[in-house]
């Protein structure tokens, strides 16, 4: 039986009150281990350790030394690749073939990409003519923001946690991480790696627990936290924003989406099918950037739908270690209930079920797990809740459209604004449409193709702020202007 403890000041620590909760496998609901739940005392200890490290060894390191350490962390994750892979797949149930291509390599890369970008970014300087006929020089100077709270979700646990921890540490901050209660394993393991690489105690801290009345709320409410970076649901983002308002702490929020995919009749249909299959079904549809609304120009609608159904029927559900499996369970039985409630709602709202729509019979060994069928609907109205609300499951609604103007309006008719995918061989059209979409990220003839130097974030209710590349500097550092009279 595994035990997941907090990682505070370079040491694994149990909860003082002895409070723990179960970590269960979504594959078959078997017990993986017990997770210690942090109370205010553990959260306070973690924040104090982070503050001390900021003033002490970490704050005193040169940038070059800091970057060297972070590069070592990336290398060490890769050296312990199989352990991270095993831990991630155990917690999430996702196929190893997916985690070994996406989660773990990106988890490591996040420590390298940002340190290099940040080390090579200049600050501004302005010369000012002064009334006495002389001049003054203004020089920008960046300092770390302080102790950053990192609150992360369960869908890409290592990737999305290091995506924030990497730049935070590269900028000289220290962190207290609260991973999702569903996926404690890889964040806990990263503590060992930090110690092995010589990252000073207190720089990277982990507290486990839930959100409300638990570690998440205690952390975001803690006065020793200087800024909060969060990935998760929009509703949780609103609560965190309220907590951050006390003391005027800065926030970076990466929240939900209801992302459109737009298939024009001049697309390469096989490319569009292959990309849309990934954007709807990869990670069992649990990717914030995933497509849940597909708009297809009428001329290719029947062909596209038929090909999507053919490919969906080929998806292979199975255990993470099954080399042929490319489709795992949802994260938990609770999330399965939510997704299944939308499957039921789709029928009530008048959908035609093109494929899927239910809970599969996986046999005795797996029927206790959080499995659902990959699902495609047609025939819903634009105001159906299934078309408007984020489901975060392996499903999409496909609807025909006629004109470019019409599809732009349909795509933008949502409270969210995270991502969109456009499929067309006409580059002018792609740019024209892309510019008009209300989304932080637009992919053309691709999806989830990531260059870590680019801005990442959502518009509307999908988030606040941009991270990635130099954009992270705005959140993870304080920019000071030093004015020198000459
Ligand atoms: P969630 O909001 O339920 O939980 C995210 C994290 O917040 C967890 O660690 C949770 O314990 C914590 N939390 C919950 N309530 C809290 C509170 N009151 N105070 C402090 N912390 C609290 O989200 P989830 O279910 O883990 O993840 C799925 C959601 O995340 C989806 O909506 C998805 O779209 C979104 N997401 C967005 C992005 C992005 O980049 N925009 C990326 C991944 C996931
Ligand atoms: O690729 C990334 O940097 C990123 N933040 C991906 C988010 C995926 C959401 O599920």
Short mmCIF file of C-alpha atoms and ligand atoms in Angstrom, two decimals:
data_model
loop_
_atom_site.label_atom_id
_atom_site.label_comp_id
_atom_site.label_asym_id
_atom_site.label_seq_id
_atom_site.Cartn_x
_atom_site.Cartn_y
_atom_site.Cartn_z
CA UNK A 1 0.00 0.00 0.00
CA UNK A 2 1.45 3.34 -1.05
CA UNK A 3 1.51 6.37 1.23
CA UNK A 4 1.60 9.91 -0.16
CA UNK A 5 3.00 12.43 2.32
CA UNK A 6 3.51 16.16 2.12
CA UNK A 7 6.94 17.39 1.04
CA UNK A 8 7.92 20.29 3.26
CA UNK A 9 11.37 21.84 3.60
CA UNK A 10 12.98 18.95 1.75
CA UNK A 11 11.38 16.24 3.90
CA UNK A 12 8.38 13.95 3.56
CA UNK A 13 5.99 14.65 6.41
CA UNK A 14 2.79 13.01 7.62
CA UNK A 15 -0.27 15.04 8.58
CA UNK A 16 -0.03 16.05 12.22
CA UNK A 17 -3.68 15.21 12.84
CA UNK A 18 -3.17 11.85 11.13
CA UNK A 19 -5.86 12.68 8.55
CA UNK A 20 -5.66 10.65 5.33
CA UNK A 21 -7.87 9.86 2.35
CA UNK A 22 -7.97 7.07 -0.22
CA UNK A 23 -6.38 7.16 -3.66
CA UNK A 24 -8.23 4.72 -5.92
CA UNK A 25 -7.44 3.50 -9.42
CA UNK A 26 -9.90 4.65 -12.10
CA UNK A 27 -9.12 1.46 -14.01
CA UNK A 28 -10.83 -0.93 -11.56
CA UNK A 29 -11.45 1.13 -8.39
CA UNK A 30 -8.73 -0.78 -6.50
CA UNK A 31 -7.00 1.01 -3.65
CA UNK A 32 -3.63 2.51 -4.68
CA UNK A 33 -2.74 4.05 -1.35
CA UNK A 34 -3.50 6.62 1.31
CA UNK A 35 -2.88 10.34 0.91
CA UNK A 36 -2.13 12.60 3.87
CA UNK A 37 -4.47 15.58 4.06
CA UNK A 38 -2.92 18.88 5.07
CA UNK A 39 -4.52 21.06 7.71
CA UNK A 40 -3.65 24.71 8.31
CA UNK A 41 -0.52 23.64 10.28
CA UNK A 42 1.07 21.76 7.39
CA UNK A 43 0.18 24.50 4.93
CA UNK A 44 1.70 27.07 7.26
CA UNK A 45 4.88 24.99 7.65
CA UNK A 46 5.19 24.71 3.87
CA UNK A 47 4.71 28.45 3.35
CA UNK A 48 7.23 29.26 6.12
CA UNK A 49 9.77 26.90 4.53
CA UNK A 50 9.25 28.54 1.16
CA UNK A 51 9.72 32.02 2.67
CA UNK A 52 12.89 30.97 4.44
CA UNK A 53 14.35 29.48 1.25
CA UNK A 54 13.53 32.66 -0.63
CA UNK A 55 15.56 34.73 1.82
CA UNK A 56 18.19 32.06 2.27
CA UNK A 57 19.96 29.68 -0.09
CA UNK A 58 17.67 30.00 -3.13
CA UNK A 59 17.54 33.79 -3.07
CA UNK A 60 21.32 33.93 -2.87
CA UNK A 61 22.00 31.68 -5.87
CA UNK A 62 23.13 33.22 -9.13
CA UNK A 63 20.75 32.89 -12.05
CA UNK A 64 23.25 30.64 -13.80
CA UNK A 65 23.40 28.25 -10.84
CA UNK A 66 19.62 28.23 -10.56
CA UNK A 67 19.28 27.33 -14.21
CA UNK A 68 21.91 24.62 -13.89
CA UNK A 69 19.90 23.05 -11.05
CA UNK A 70 16.65 23.20 -13.02
CA UNK A 71 18.30 21.60 -16.03
CA UNK A 72 19.49 18.85 -13.70
CA UNK A 73 15.90 18.36 -12.49
CA UNK A 74 14.75 17.92 -16.11
CA UNK A 75 17.49 15.38 -16.74
CA UNK A 76 16.70 13.49 -13.56
CA UNK A 77 12.99 13.21 -14.45
CA UNK A 78 14.07 11.68 -17.74
CA UNK A 79 16.47 9.31 -15.95
CA UNK A 80 13.58 8.21 -13.69
CA UNK A 81 11.16 8.24 -16.63
CA UNK A 82 9.73 4.77 -15.95
CA UNK A 83 8.92 5.58 -12.31
CA UNK A 84 7.13 8.79 -13.29
CA UNK A 85 5.30 6.93 -16.04
CA UNK A 86 4.20 4.17 -13.69
CA UNK A 87 3.03 6.68 -11.06
CA UNK A 88 1.11 8.81 -13.58
CA UNK A 89 -0.60 5.84 -15.20
CA UNK A 90 -1.54 4.34 -11.84
CA UNK A 91 -3.22 7.57 -10.71
CA UNK A 92 -4.96 8.43 -13.99
CA UNK A 93 -5.45 5.06 -15.70
CA UNK A 94 -4.29 6.60 -18.98
CA UNK A 95 -2.54 4.41 -21.57
CA UNK A 96 1.23 4.29 -21.17
CA UNK A 97 1.53 4.98 -24.89
CA UNK A 98 -0.01 8.43 -24.27
CA UNK A 99 1.71 9.33 -21.00
CA UNK A 100 5.09 8.34 -22.40
CA UNK A 101 4.63 10.70 -25.36
CA UNK A 102 2.87 13.62 -23.69
CA UNK A 103 2.88 13.76 -19.88
CA UNK A 104 6.36 12.71 -18.81
CA UNK A 105 8.54 14.23 -21.57
CA UNK A 106 6.70 17.57 -21.25
CA UNK A 107 6.95 17.32 -17.47
CA UNK A 108 10.72 17.30 -17.86
CA UNK A 109 10.88 19.80 -20.73
CA UNK A 110 9.03 22.41 -18.68
CA UNK A 111 12.13 22.79 -16.47
CA UNK A 112 14.43 23.43 -19.42
CA UNK A 113 12.38 25.54 -21.78
CA UNK A 114 11.62 28.36 -19.37
CA UNK A 115 15.01 28.73 -17.75
CA UNK A 116 16.55 29.22 -21.17
CA UNK A 117 13.92 31.70 -22.34
CA UNK A 118 14.03 33.72 -19.17
CA UNK A 119 17.82 33.82 -18.99
CA UNK A 120 18.01 35.32 -22.45
CA UNK A 121 15.31 37.95 -22.16
CA UNK A 122 16.44 41.58 -21.89
CA UNK A 123 14.82 44.21 -19.68
CA UNK A 124 14.00 47.70 -20.98
CA UNK A 125 16.10 50.86 -20.68
CA UNK A 126 15.10 54.45 -21.58
CA UNK A 127 17.12 57.63 -21.65
CA UNK A 128 15.23 60.74 -20.44
CA UNK A 129 16.18 64.38 -21.19
CA UNK A 130 15.76 66.37 -17.95
CA UNK A 131 14.80 70.10 -17.55
CA UNK A 132 18.32 70.99 -16.32
CA UNK A 133 19.70 70.05 -19.72
CA UNK A 134 21.10 66.81 -18.47
CA UNK A 135 19.56 63.34 -18.51
CA UNK A 136 18.42 60.37 -16.54
CA UNK A 137 18.59 56.71 -17.31
CA UNK A 138 15.69 54.34 -16.58
CA UNK A 139 16.59 50.70 -16.16
CA UNK A 140 14.10 47.86 -15.76
CA UNK A 141 14.98 45.28 -13.14
CA UNK A 142 13.08 42.07 -12.46
CA UNK A 143 12.89 40.41 -9.04
CA UNK A 144 11.06 37.21 -8.06
CA UNK A 145 7.47 37.68 -6.98
CA UNK A 146 8.02 35.63 -3.79
CA UNK A 147 6.23 32.49 -2.63
CA UNK A 148 3.90 31.19 -5.34
CA UNK A 149 0.97 28.85 -4.66
CA UNK A 150 0.54 26.37 -7.51
CA UNK A 151 -2.87 24.67 -7.63
CA UNK A 152 -3.07 21.99 -10.29
CA UNK A 153 -5.69 19.62 -11.78
CA UNK A 154 -5.76 15.88 -12.45
CA UNK A 155 -5.92 15.58 -16.23
CA UNK A 156 -2.20 16.02 -17.05
CA UNK A 157 -0.84 16.02 -13.50
CA UNK A 158 2.95 16.25 -13.98
CA UNK A 159 2.77 18.32 -17.18
CA UNK A 160 0.44 20.98 -15.79
CA UNK A 161 2.17 21.22 -12.41
CA UNK A 162 5.70 21.59 -13.85
CA UNK A 163 4.35 24.00 -16.49
CA UNK A 164 3.99 26.40 -13.55
CA UNK A 165 6.72 25.22 -11.19
CA UNK A 166 9.36 25.41 -13.99
CA UNK A 167 8.98 29.13 -14.77
CA UNK A 168 8.25 30.03 -11.12
CA UNK A 169 11.57 28.57 -9.98
CA UNK A 170 13.46 29.81 -13.04
CA UNK A 171 12.42 33.34 -12.05
CA UNK A 172 13.79 32.80 -8.53
CA UNK A 173 10.52 32.22 -6.67
CA UNK A 174 9.80 29.37 -4.29
CA UNK A 175 6.61 27.32 -4.50
CA UNK A 176 4.01 25.47 -2.48
CA UNK A 177 2.15 23.05 -4.74
CA UNK A 178 -1.30 21.60 -4.08
CA UNK A 179 -1.82 18.83 -6.65
CA UNK A 180 -5.27 17.46 -7.34
CA UNK A 181 -6.55 15.08 -4.68
CA UNK A 182 -7.08 12.57 -7.52
CA UNK A 183 -3.43 12.53 -8.63
CA UNK A 184 -0.91 12.95 -5.80
CA UNK A 185 1.79 10.58 -7.09
CA UNK A 186 4.06 12.39 -9.57
CA UNK A 187 4.11 15.65 -7.61
CA UNK A 188 5.15 13.68 -4.53
CA UNK A 189 7.87 11.88 -6.49
CA UNK A 190 9.23 15.18 -7.78
CA UNK A 191 10.23 16.01 -4.18
CA UNK A 192 12.80 13.17 -4.30
CA UNK A 193 14.16 14.50 -7.56
CA UNK A 194 14.54 17.99 -6.12
CA UNK A 195 16.60 16.58 -3.23
CA UNK A 196 18.71 14.41 -5.52
CA UNK A 197 19.53 17.40 -7.70
CA UNK A 198 20.55 19.61 -4.77
CA UNK A 199 17.65 22.06 -4.95
CA UNK A 200 17.74 23.63 -1.45
CA UNK A 201 15.07 22.59 1.07
CA UNK A 202 12.01 24.81 1.07
CA UNK A 203 12.22 25.78 -2.62
CA UNK A 204 9.70 23.14 -3.71
CA UNK A 205 6.99 22.14 -1.22
CA UNK A 206 3.93 19.96 -1.64
CA UNK A 207 0.77 19.82 0.46
CA UNK A 208 -1.98 17.33 -0.29
CA UNK A 209 -5.70 17.63 0.20
CA UNK A 210 -8.94 18.88 -1.29
CA UNK A 211 -10.13 22.36 -2.22
CA UNK A 212 -12.80 23.84 0.08
CA UNK A 213 -12.09 23.58 3.84
CA UNK A 214 -8.87 21.78 3.04
CA UNK A 215 -5.33 22.31 1.73
CA UNK A 216 -6.41 24.27 -1.38
CA UNK A 217 -8.40 26.89 0.49
CA UNK A 218 -5.87 27.08 3.37
CA UNK A 219 -3.09 27.69 0.87
CA UNK A 220 -4.83 30.35 -1.23
CA UNK A 221 -5.99 32.15 1.94
CA UNK A 222 -2.52 32.10 3.53
CA UNK A 223 -1.07 35.60 3.97
CA UNK A 224 2.45 34.33 3.25
CA UNK A 225 1.50 33.57 -0.36
CA UNK A 226 2.46 36.34 -2.79
CA UNK A 227 0.71 35.08 -5.93
CA UNK A 228 -1.47 32.15 -7.00
CA UNK A 229 -1.28 30.27 -10.27
CA UNK A 230 -4.18 27.90 -10.90
CA UNK A 231 -5.37 25.42 -13.50
CA UNK A 232 -8.84 23.95 -13.15
CA UNK A 233 -12.51 24.67 -13.47
CA UNK A 234 -13.80 28.18 -14.07
CA UNK A 235 -15.99 28.02 -10.93
CA UNK A 236 -12.93 27.15 -8.81
CA UNK A 237 -11.04 29.98 -10.52
CA UNK A 238 -13.71 32.41 -9.32
CA UNK A 239 -13.32 31.20 -5.73
CA UNK A 240 -9.53 31.47 -5.92
CA UNK A 241 -9.82 34.96 -7.37
CA UNK A 242 -11.87 35.98 -4.32
CA UNK A 243 -9.26 34.51 -1.97
CA UNK A 244 -6.51 36.36 -3.86
CA UNK A 245 -8.37 39.66 -3.53
CA UNK A 246 -7.46 39.71 0.16
CA UNK A 247 -4.04 41.35 0.20
CA UNK A 248 -4.27 42.16 -3.54
CA UNK A 249 -2.30 39.06 -4.56
CA UNK A 250 -1.73 38.45 -8.26
CA UNK A 251 -3.39 35.50 -10.04
CA UNK A 252 -2.90 33.51 -13.19
CA UNK A 253 -5.96 31.41 -14.06
CA UNK A 254 -6.15 28.67 -16.70
CA UNK A 255 -9.71 27.41 -16.68
CA UNK A 256 -12.31 25.52 -18.65
CA UNK A 257 -13.30 25.53 -22.30
CA UNK A 258 -15.98 24.42 -24.76
CA UNK A 259 -13.73 24.51 -27.76
CA UNK A 260 -14.90 24.52 -31.38
CA UNK A 261 -13.37 22.58 -34.25
CA UNK A 262 -14.19 24.04 -37.68
CA UNK A 263 -13.95 21.82 -40.73
CA UNK A 264 -14.18 23.67 -44.06
CA UNK A 265 -15.03 21.82 -47.26
CA UNK A 266 -11.62 22.69 -48.71
CA UNK A 267 -9.79 20.78 -45.96
CA UNK A 268 -7.72 17.67 -46.35
CA UNK A 269 -10.43 15.41 -44.96
CA UNK A 270 -8.13 12.68 -43.65
CA UNK A 271 -6.00 15.27 -41.85
CA UNK A 272 -9.15 16.81 -40.36
CA UNK A 273 -10.48 13.44 -39.21
CA UNK A 274 -7.15 12.40 -37.70
CA UNK A 275 -6.75 15.72 -35.87
CA UNK A 276 -10.33 15.88 -34.67
CA UNK A 277 -10.17 12.30 -33.41
CA UNK A 278 -7.21 13.33 -31.26
CA UNK A 279 -8.76 16.58 -30.10
CA UNK A 280 -11.99 14.85 -29.05
CA UNK A 281 -10.72 11.56 -27.63
CA UNK A 282 -7.11 11.79 -26.47
CA UNK A 283 -6.77 11.41 -22.69
CA UNK A 284 -10.40 10.18 -22.73
CA UNK A 285 -11.46 13.71 -23.71
CA UNK A 286 -10.00 15.18 -20.54
CA UNK A 287 -7.91 17.94 -22.11
CA UNK A 288 -8.92 21.55 -21.57
CA UNK A 289 -8.00 22.33 -25.19
CA UNK A 290 -10.13 19.45 -26.49
CA UNK A 291 -12.89 19.87 -29.05
CA UNK A 292 -16.46 19.31 -27.84
CA UNK A 293 -18.24 21.25 -30.64
CA UNK A 294 -17.43 20.32 -34.24
CA UNK A 295 -18.79 22.46 -37.08
CA UNK A 296 -18.50 20.91 -40.53
CA UNK A 297 -19.24 22.66 -43.82
CA UNK A 298 -22.26 21.03 -45.45
CA UNK A 299 -20.45 19.77 -48.55
CA UNK A 300 -18.23 17.41 -46.52
CA UNK A 301 -20.55 16.84 -43.55
CA UNK A 302 -21.70 13.29 -44.39
CA UNK A 303 -18.25 12.12 -45.38
CA UNK A 304 -16.60 13.64 -42.28
CA UNK A 305 -19.21 12.18 -39.93
CA UNK A 306 -18.94 8.73 -41.50
CA UNK A 307 -15.13 8.75 -41.19
CA UNK A 308 -15.28 9.96 -37.58
CA UNK A 309 -17.64 7.10 -36.73
CA UNK A 310 -15.38 4.58 -38.43
CA UNK A 311 -12.33 5.80 -36.52
CA UNK A 312 -14.18 6.04 -33.20
CA UNK A 313 -15.28 2.44 -33.55
CA UNK A 314 -11.60 1.47 -33.77
CA UNK A 315 -10.60 3.07 -30.44
CA UNK A 316 -9.26 0.40 -28.15
CA UNK A 317 -10.25 0.64 -24.50
CA UNK A 318 -7.87 -1.03 -22.09
CA UNK A 319 -5.54 -0.98 -19.14
CA UNK A 320 -2.57 1.43 -19.20
CA UNK A 321 -0.10 -1.40 -19.75
CA UNK A 322 -2.02 -2.86 -22.72
CA UNK A 323 0.21 -1.92 -25.69
CA UNK A 324 -2.78 -1.82 -28.06
CA UNK A 325 -4.95 0.40 -25.84
CA UNK A 326 -5.30 4.06 -26.83
CA UNK A 327 -8.30 4.92 -24.66
CA UNK A 328 -8.38 4.74 -20.86
CA UNK A 329 -11.02 5.41 -18.21
CA UNK A 330 -12.12 8.79 -16.91
CA UNK A 331 -10.31 10.00 -13.81
CA UNK A 332 -12.85 8.84 -11.20
CA UNK A 333 -16.27 7.34 -10.65
CA UNK A 334 -17.45 10.80 -9.59
CA UNK A 335 -16.36 12.30 -12.91
CA UNK A 336 -17.87 9.32 -14.72
CA UNK A 337 -21.22 10.13 -13.08
CA UNK A 338 -20.92 13.72 -14.35
CA UNK A 339 -20.09 12.65 -17.91
CA UNK A 340 -22.82 9.97 -17.86
CA UNK A 341 -25.32 12.61 -16.74
CA UNK A 342 -24.52 14.56 -19.93
CA UNK A 343 -24.91 11.38 -21.99
CA UNK A 344 -28.43 11.08 -20.50
CA UNK A 345 -29.11 14.79 -20.98
CA UNK A 346 -28.12 14.57 -24.67
CA UNK A 347 -30.94 12.06 -25.20
CA UNK A 348 -33.40 14.27 -23.28
CA UNK A 349 -32.33 17.25 -25.40
CA UNK A 350 -33.08 15.34 -28.61
CA UNK A 351 -29.62 14.25 -29.80
CA UNK A 352 -29.08 11.54 -32.35
CA UNK A 353 -26.44 9.21 -30.93
CA UNK A 354 -24.13 8.49 -33.85
CA UNK A 355 -21.89 6.20 -31.79
CA UNK A 356 -21.34 5.36 -28.13
CA UNK A 357 -23.47 7.15 -25.60
CA UNK A 358 -23.22 4.72 -22.70
CA UNK A 359 -21.10 2.80 -20.21
CA UNK A 360 -19.22 -0.12 -21.81
CA UNK A 361 -19.21 -3.63 -20.42
CA UNK A 362 -15.51 -4.08 -19.66
CA UNK A 363 -15.86 -7.47 -17.95
CA UNK A 364 -15.73 -8.37 -14.27
CA UNK A 365 -12.19 -7.16 -13.63
CA UNK A 366 -12.72 -3.64 -14.96
CA UNK A 367 -16.41 -2.93 -14.51
CA UNK A 368 -15.69 -1.20 -11.19
CA UNK A 369 -13.60 1.38 -13.10
CA UNK A 370 -14.61 4.76 -14.53
CA UNK A 371 -15.13 3.67 -18.14
CA UNK A 372 -17.37 5.44 -20.65
CA UNK A 373 -17.90 4.99 -24.37
CA UNK A 374 -16.42 7.45 -26.83
CA UNK A 375 -19.46 9.29 -28.11
CA UNK A 376 -20.59 11.41 -31.06
CA UNK A 377 -23.92 13.22 -31.24
CA UNK A 378 -25.67 15.17 -33.99
CA UNK A 379 -29.00 16.98 -34.11
CA UNK A 380 -28.82 19.13 -30.99
CA UNK A 381 -29.92 22.76 -31.00
CA UNK A 382 -27.33 25.49 -30.42
CA UNK A 383 -28.81 26.27 -27.02
CA UNK A 384 -28.72 22.68 -25.73
CA UNK A 385 -26.80 22.40 -22.47
CA UNK A 386 -24.72 19.58 -23.98
CA UNK A 387 -23.54 22.04 -26.63
CA UNK A 388 -22.93 24.91 -24.20
CA UNK A 389 -21.44 23.36 -21.03
CA UNK A 390 -17.99 21.87 -20.61
CA UNK A 391 -18.36 18.10 -20.20
CA UNK A 392 -14.64 17.17 -20.08
CA UNK A 393 -15.27 13.71 -21.45
CA UNK A 394 -14.73 11.73 -24.69
CA UNK A 395 -17.61 13.20 -26.66
CA UNK A 396 -18.54 15.83 -29.19
CA UNK A 397 -21.50 17.23 -31.06
CA UNK A 398 -21.12 17.57 -34.85
CA UNK A 399 -23.23 20.14 -36.66
CA UNK A 400 -23.30 21.33 -40.29
CA UNK A 401 -22.79 24.96 -41.37
CA UNK A 402 -22.87 26.81 -44.67
CA UNK A 403 -20.85 30.04 -44.57
CA UNK A 404 -17.70 31.40 -42.97
CA UNK A 405 -19.66 34.22 -41.24
CA UNK A 406 -22.12 31.72 -39.80
CA UNK A 407 -19.46 29.44 -38.36
CA UNK A 408 -17.53 32.31 -36.76
CA UNK A 409 -20.70 33.36 -34.99
CA UNK A 410 -21.44 29.79 -33.87
CA UNK A 411 -17.89 29.21 -32.66
CA UNK A 412 -17.89 32.44 -30.64
CA UNK A 413 -21.33 31.82 -29.14
CA UNK A 414 -19.94 30.58 -25.81
CA UNK A 415 -18.92 31.93 -22.42
CA UNK A 416 -15.54 30.26 -22.88
CA UNK A 417 -12.57 31.26 -25.05
CA UNK A 418 -9.73 28.82 -24.65
CA UNK A 419 -8.89 27.11 -27.95
CA UNK A 420 -10.10 26.40 -31.48
CA UNK A 421 -8.99 24.20 -34.36
CA UNK A 422 -9.53 25.14 -38.02
CA UNK A 423 -9.23 22.62 -40.84
CA UNK A 424 -8.76 24.14 -44.31
CA UNK A 425 -6.15 24.15 -47.07
CA UNK A 426 -6.89 27.83 -47.75
CA UNK A 427 -4.33 29.78 -45.70
CA UNK A 428 -6.01 33.17 -46.20
CA UNK A 429 -9.26 31.78 -44.88
CA UNK A 430 -7.46 30.16 -41.94
CA UNK A 431 -5.88 33.46 -40.92
CA UNK A 432 -9.07 35.48 -41.54
CA UNK A 433 -11.18 33.12 -39.43
CA UNK A 434 -8.48 32.61 -36.80
CA UNK A 435 -8.23 36.34 -36.21
CA UNK A 436 -11.97 36.58 -35.58
CA UNK A 437 -12.26 33.69 -33.14
CA UNK A 438 -12.58 34.67 -29.49
CA UNK A 439 -9.98 32.24 -28.15
CA UNK A 440 -6.52 32.43 -26.66
CA UNK A 441 -5.19 29.61 -28.87
CA UNK A 442 -6.06 28.80 -32.46
CA UNK A 443 -4.60 25.82 -34.30
CA UNK A 444 -4.77 25.47 -38.08
CA UNK A 445 -4.52 21.95 -39.50
CA UNK A 446 -3.17 20.76 -36.16
CA UNK A 447 -4.13 20.54 -32.53
CA UNK A 448 -2.15 20.76 -29.26
CA UNK A 449 1.02 21.44 -31.25
CA UNK A 450 3.04 23.30 -28.62
CA UNK A 451 5.96 25.68 -28.90
CA UNK A 452 6.79 26.59 -25.32
CA UNK A 453 8.00 30.05 -26.35
CA UNK A 454 4.47 31.10 -27.28
CA UNK A 455 1.71 32.70 -25.19
CA UNK A 456 -0.70 30.23 -23.61
CA UNK A 457 -3.99 31.14 -21.93
CA UNK A 458 -7.68 31.70 -22.40
CA UNK A 459 -10.07 34.52 -23.23
CA UNK A 460 -13.47 35.17 -21.62
CA UNK A 461 -14.28 32.63 -18.86
CA UNK A 462 -11.36 30.41 -19.84
CA UNK A 463 -8.88 32.34 -17.77
CA UNK A 464 -6.89 35.39 -16.89
CA UNK A 465 -3.35 36.04 -18.03
CA UNK A 466 -0.87 34.38 -20.32
CA UNK A 467 1.98 32.05 -19.42
CA UNK A 468 4.65 30.50 -21.65
CA UNK A 469 7.86 31.95 -23.02
CA UNK A 470 8.57 35.49 -21.91
CA UNK A 471 4.88 36.00 -21.04
CA UNK A 472 5.44 34.14 -17.78
CA UNK A 473 7.77 36.95 -16.71
CA UNK A 474 4.81 39.26 -16.21
CA UNK A 475 3.33 36.93 -13.64
CA UNK A 476 6.38 35.34 -12.03
CA UNK A 477 8.44 38.51 -11.55
CA UNK A 478 8.00 42.02 -10.26
CA UNK A 479 9.25 44.61 -12.76
CA UNK A 480 10.91 47.53 -11.06
CA UNK A 481 12.04 50.72 -12.78
CA UNK A 482 15.28 52.26 -11.47
CA UNK A 483 15.63 55.90 -12.53
CA UNK A 484 19.21 57.23 -12.31
CA UNK A 485 19.79 60.99 -12.64
CA UNK A 486 23.04 61.50 -14.53
P1 LIG B 1 -10.93 21.72 -10.18
O1 LIG B 1 -11.16 23.17 -10.34
O2 LIG B 1 -12.00 20.90 -9.56
O3 LIG B 1 -9.63 21.45 -9.30
C1 LIG B 1 -8.38 21.97 -9.66
C2 LIG B 1 -7.54 22.12 -8.41
O4 LIG B 1 -8.12 23.12 -7.59
C3 LIG B 1 -7.46 20.86 -7.56
O5 LIG B 1 -6.16 20.75 -7.03
C4 LIG B 1 -8.47 21.13 -6.47
O6 LIG B 1 -8.23 20.43 -5.27
C5 LIG B 1 -8.27 22.62 -6.27
N1 LIG B 1 -9.41 23.30 -5.66
C6 LIG B 1 -10.72 23.03 -5.78
N2 LIG B 1 -11.45 23.90 -5.06
C7 LIG B 1 -10.59 24.76 -4.48
C8 LIG B 1 -10.72 25.88 -3.61
N3 LIG B 1 -11.92 26.29 -3.20
N4 LIG B 1 -9.61 26.53 -3.22
C9 LIG B 1 -8.39 26.13 -3.64
N5 LIG B 1 -8.20 25.07 -4.44
C10 LIG B 1 -9.28 24.39 -4.86
O7 LIG B 1 -10.55 21.19 -11.62
P2 LIG B 1 -10.26 19.68 -12.05
O8 LIG B 1 -11.57 18.95 -12.02
O9 LIG B 1 -9.12 19.16 -11.26
O10 LIG B 1 -9.75 19.86 -13.57
C11 LIG B 1 -10.62 19.90 -14.66
C12 LIG B 1 -10.87 21.34 -15.07
O11 LIG B 1 -9.64 21.98 -15.31
C13 LIG B 1 -11.65 21.47 -16.38
O12 LIG B 1 -12.58 22.51 -16.24
C14 LIG B 1 -10.58 21.86 -17.39
O13 LIG B 1 -11.05 22.58 -18.50
C15 LIG B 1 -9.68 22.69 -16.55
N6 LIG B 1 -8.33 22.76 -17.13
C16 LIG B 1 -7.92 23.91 -17.73
C17 LIG B 1 -6.65 24.01 -18.31
C18 LIG B 1 -6.15 25.25 -19.01
O14 LIG B 1 -4.97 25.30 -19.33
N7 LIG B 1 -6.99 26.24 -19.25
C19 LIG B 1 -5.81 22.90 -18.26
C20 LIG B 1 -6.27 21.72 -17.65
C21 LIG B 1 -7.53 21.66 -17.07
O1 LIG B 2 0.68 22.54 -23.09
C1 LIG B 2 0.55 23.27 -22.11
O2 LIG B 2 1.46 24.02 -21.72
C2 LIG B 2 -0.72 23.25 -21.37
N1 LIG B 2 -0.82 24.13 -20.35
C3 LIG B 2 -1.68 22.38 -21.73
C4 LIG B 2 -2.95 22.32 -21.12
C5 LIG B 2 -3.76 21.28 -21.36
C6 LIG B 2 -5.03 21.17 -20.73
O3 LIG B 2 -5.58 20.16 -20.44
#
